């Protein structure tokens, strides 16, 4: 039961990440027509804003499943 819930949560998490990175790729493709300096500043801004969110969500997911496992036992 826990493996199925964990698998579903992990699938949803990576599906969300894939949607985010797909949107970033679309934005990158649209903006590749623009100037290189603007594109470089935009991608660095996105990397500094997205990466902490992904890391934070990973920690929250680990804590959530730890608490859920303790409450089931």
GROMACS .gro file of N, CA and C in nm:
model
  219
    1UNK      N    1   0.082  -0.119   0.000
    1UNK     CA    2   0.000   0.000   0.000
    1UNK      C    3   0.087   0.126   0.000
    2UNK      N    4   0.189   0.127   0.085
    2UNK     CA    5   0.276   0.245   0.093
    2UNK      C    6   0.353   0.261  -0.038
    3UNK      N    7   0.397   0.147  -0.096
    3UNK     CA    8   0.472   0.156  -0.221
    3UNK      C    9   0.385   0.214  -0.332
    4UNK      N   10   0.256   0.177  -0.334
    4UNK     CA   11   0.167   0.229  -0.436
    4UNK      C   12   0.145   0.379  -0.417
    5UNK      N   13   0.125   0.422  -0.292
    5UNK     CA   14   0.109   0.565  -0.264
    5UNK      C   15   0.236   0.641  -0.297
    6UNK      N   16   0.349   0.584  -0.260
    6UNK     CA   17   0.477   0.648  -0.288
    6UNK      C   18   0.499   0.658  -0.438
    7UNK      N   19   0.468   0.552  -0.509
    7UNK     CA   20   0.485   0.552  -0.654
    7UNK      C   21   0.395   0.658  -0.719
    8UNK      N   22   0.272   0.669  -0.672
    8UNK     CA   23   0.181   0.769  -0.727
    8UNK      C   24   0.228   0.910  -0.698
    9UNK      N   25   0.278   0.931  -0.577
    9UNK     CA   26   0.327   1.065  -0.542
    9UNK      C   27   0.451   1.100  -0.622
   10UNK      N   28   0.542   1.004  -0.637
   10UNK     CA   29   0.664   1.030  -0.714
   10UNK      C   30   0.630   1.054  -0.861
   11UNK      N   31   0.535   0.977  -0.915
   11UNK     CA   32   0.494   1.000  -1.054
   11UNK      C   33   0.435   1.138  -1.072
   12UNK      N   34   0.350   1.180  -0.979
   12UNK     CA   35   0.291   1.314  -0.988
   12UNK      C   36   0.398   1.421  -0.974
   13UNK      N   37   0.494   1.399  -0.886
   13UNK     CA   38   0.601   1.497  -0.866
   13UNK      C   39   0.684   1.513  -0.993
   14UNK      N   40   0.725   1.401  -1.053
   14UNK     CA   41   0.807   1.410  -1.174
   14UNK      C   42   0.726   1.457  -1.294
   15UNK      N   43   0.596   1.428  -1.295
   15UNK     CA   44   0.511   1.481  -1.402
   15UNK      C   45   0.505   1.633  -1.392
   16UNK      N   46   0.492   1.684  -1.269
   16UNK     CA   47   0.492   1.829  -1.250
   16UNK      C   48   0.625   1.890  -1.292
   17UNK      N   49   0.734   1.825  -1.255
   17UNK     CA   50   0.866   1.874  -1.297
   17UNK      C   51   0.881   1.873  -1.448
   18UNK      N   52   0.830   1.768  -1.512
   18UNK     CA   53   0.843   1.762  -1.658
   18UNK      C   54   0.760   1.872  -1.724
   19UNK      N   55   0.644   1.905  -1.667
   19UNK     CA   56   0.564   2.015  -1.721
   19UNK      C   57   0.638   2.147  -1.704
   20UNK      N   58   0.699   2.167  -1.587
   20UNK     CA   59   0.773   2.291  -1.563
   20UNK      C   60   0.889   2.304  -1.662
   21UNK      N   61   0.965   2.197  -1.679
   21UNK     CA   62   1.079   2.205  -1.770
   21UNK      C   63   1.036   2.213  -1.916
   22UNK      N   64   0.921   2.155  -1.950
   22UNK     CA   65   0.868   2.171  -2.084
   22UNK      C   66   0.831   2.317  -2.110
   23UNK      N   67   0.767   2.380  -2.012
   23UNK     CA   68   0.734   2.522  -2.026
   23UNK      C   69   0.860   2.607  -2.037
   24UNK      N   70   0.962   2.573  -1.959
   24UNK     CA   71   1.088   2.646  -1.970
   24UNK      C   72   1.151   2.628  -2.109
   25UNK      N   73   1.140   2.508  -2.163
   25UNK     CA   74   1.193   2.484  -2.298
   25UNK      C   75   1.116   2.564  -2.402
   26UNK      N   76   0.984   2.572  -2.386
   26UNK     CA   77   0.903   2.652  -2.479
   26UNK      C   78   0.942   2.798  -2.469
   27UNK      N   79   0.957   2.849  -2.347
   27UNK     CA   80   0.999   2.988  -2.329
   27UNK      C   81   1.137   3.010  -2.391
   28UNK      N   82   1.226   2.916  -2.369
   28UNK     CA   83   1.360   2.926  -2.427
   28UNK      C   84   1.354   2.928  -2.580
   29UNK      N   85   1.269   2.843  -2.636
   29UNK     CA   86   1.257   2.839  -2.782
   29UNK      C   87   1.201   2.968  -2.838
   30UNK      N   88   1.102   3.024  -2.769
   30UNK     CA   89   1.043   3.149  -2.816
   30UNK      C   90   1.143   3.263  -2.805
   31UNK      N   91   1.217   3.265  -2.696
   31UNK     CA   92   1.309   3.376  -2.674
   31UNK      C   93   1.442   3.360  -2.745
   32UNK      N   94   1.466   3.244  -2.805
   32UNK     CA   95   1.593   3.227  -2.874
   32UNK      C   96   1.604   3.320  -2.995
   33UNK      N   97   1.493   3.374  -3.038
   33UNK     CA   98   1.495   3.471  -3.146
   33UNK      C   99   1.555   3.603  -3.097
   34UNK      N  100   1.539   3.631  -2.967
   34UNK     CA  101   1.585   3.757  -2.910
   34UNK      C  102   1.736   3.762  -2.892
   35UNK      N  103   1.781   3.864  -2.822
   35UNK     CA  104   1.924   3.884  -2.804
   35UNK      C  105   1.981   3.782  -2.706
   36UNK      N  106   2.109   3.754  -2.720
   36UNK     CA  107   2.175   3.653  -2.637
   36UNK      C  108   2.188   3.699  -2.492
   37UNK      N  109   2.214   3.827  -2.469
   37UNK     CA  110   2.227   3.877  -2.332
   37UNK      C  111   2.095   3.867  -2.257
   38UNK      N  112   1.986   3.901  -2.323
   38UNK     CA  113   1.854   3.892  -2.260
   38UNK      C  114   1.822   3.748  -2.226
   39UNK      N  115   1.852   3.658  -2.318
   39UNK     CA  116   1.825   3.516  -2.296
   39UNK      C  117   1.909   3.461  -2.183
   40UNK      N  118   2.036   3.500  -2.176
   40UNK     CA  119   2.124   3.453  -2.069
   40UNK      C  120   2.075   3.503  -1.933
   41UNK      N  121   2.032   3.627  -1.925
   41UNK     CA  122   1.983   3.680  -1.798
   41UNK      C  123   1.853   3.612  -1.757
   42UNK      N  124   1.768   3.580  -1.855
   42UNK     CA  125   1.642   3.514  -1.823
   42UNK      C  126   1.666   3.372  -1.773
   43UNK      N  127   1.754   3.297  -1.839
   43UNK     CA  128   1.778   3.160  -1.796
   43UNK      C  129   1.847   3.155  -1.660
   44UNK      N  130   1.935   3.249  -1.632
   44UNK     CA  131   1.998   3.250  -1.499
   44UNK      C  132   1.896   3.286  -1.392
   45UNK      N  133   1.803   3.376  -1.423
   45UNK     CA  134   1.698   3.411  -1.328
   45UNK      C  135   1.608   3.291  -1.301
   46UNK      N  136   1.572   3.218  -1.406
   46UNK     CA  137   1.486   3.100  -1.389
   46UNK      C  138   1.559   2.992  -1.310
   47UNK      N  139   1.687   2.971  -1.339
   47UNK     CA  140   1.759   2.866  -1.267
   47UNK      C  141   1.773   2.898  -1.119
   48UNK      N  142   1.790   3.026  -1.087
   48UNK     CA  143   1.799   3.062  -0.946
   48UNK      C  144   1.663   3.059  -0.877
   49UNK      N  145   1.554   3.067  -0.951
   49UNK     CA  146   1.423   3.063  -0.887
   49UNK      C  147   1.363   2.923  -0.886
   50UNK      N  148   1.392   2.840  -0.986
   50UNK     CA  149   1.332   2.707  -0.994
   50UNK      C  150   1.407   2.605  -0.910
   51UNK      N  151   1.539   2.607  -0.912
   51UNK     CA  152   1.616   2.504  -0.843
   51UNK      C  153   1.590   2.499  -0.692
   52UNK      N  154   1.583   2.612  -0.621
   52UNK     CA  155   1.550   2.602  -0.478
   52UNK      C  156   1.411   2.545  -0.452
   53UNK      N  157   1.316   2.573  -0.543
   53UNK     CA  158   1.181   2.520  -0.528
   53UNK      C  159   1.181   2.369  -0.543
   54UNK      N  160   1.254   2.319  -0.641
   54UNK     CA  161   1.261   2.174  -0.662
   54UNK      C  162   1.327   2.106  -0.543
   55UNK      N  163   1.435   2.162  -0.494
   55UNK     CA  164   1.503   2.105  -0.378
   55UNK      C  165   1.413   2.109  -0.255
   56UNK      N  166   1.345   2.220  -0.235
   56UNK     CA  167   1.254   2.233  -0.121
   56UNK      C  168   1.140   2.134  -0.129
   57UNK      N  169   1.084   2.113  -0.249
   57UNK     CA  170   0.975   2.017  -0.265
   57UNK      C  171   1.022   1.875  -0.240
   58UNK      N  172   1.145   1.844  -0.276
   58UNK     CA  173   1.199   1.711  -0.250
   58UNK      C  174   1.210   1.685  -0.100
   59UNK      N  175   1.257   1.783  -0.026
   59UNK     CA  176   1.269   1.769   0.119
   59UNK      C  177   1.131   1.754   0.182
   60UNK      N  178   1.034   1.834   0.136
   60UNK     CA  179   0.898   1.825   0.189
   60UNK      C  180   0.839   1.687   0.159
   61UNK      N  181   0.864   1.632   0.040
   61UNK     CA  182   0.813   1.500   0.005
   61UNK      C  183   0.872   1.392   0.095
   62UNK      N  184   1.000   1.401   0.124
   62UNK     CA  185   1.064   1.302   0.212
   62UNK      C  186   1.007   1.310   0.353
   63UNK      N  187   0.991   1.431   0.405
   63UNK     CA  188   0.935   1.448   0.540
   63UNK      C  189   0.791   1.401   0.544
   64UNK      N  190   0.713   1.430   0.440
   64UNK     CA  191   0.573   1.389   0.434
   64UNK      C  192   0.560   1.237   0.441
   65UNK      N  193   0.640   1.164   0.364
   65UNK     CA  194   0.631   1.019   0.366
   65UNK      C  195   0.687   0.960   0.494
   66UNK      N  196   0.784   1.024   0.555
   66UNK     CA  197   0.833   0.977   0.685
   66UNK      C  198   0.723   0.989   0.789
   67UNK      N  199   0.654   1.102   0.793
   67UNK     CA  200   0.545   1.122   0.889
   67UNK      C  201   0.430   1.026   0.859
   68UNK      N  202   0.399   1.006   0.731
   68UNK     CA  203   0.289   0.917   0.694
   68UNK      C  204   0.320   0.773   0.733
   69UNK      N  205   0.444   0.729   0.715
   69UNK     CA  206   0.482   0.594   0.754
   69UNK      C  207   0.471   0.576   0.905
   70UNK      N  208   0.513   0.678   0.980
   70UNK     CA  209   0.505   0.668   1.126
   70UNK      C  210   0.361   0.666   1.174
   71UNK      N  211   0.271   0.737   1.105
   71UNK     CA  212   0.132   0.741   1.149
   71UNK      C  213   0.058   0.612   1.113
   72UNK      N  214   0.101   0.541   1.009
   72UNK     CA  215   0.036   0.416   0.970
   72UNK      C  216   0.071   0.304   1.066
   73UNK      N  217   0.194   0.303   1.116
   73UNK     CA  218   0.239   0.195   1.206
   73UNK      C  219   0.172   0.199   1.338
   0.00000   0.00000   0.00000
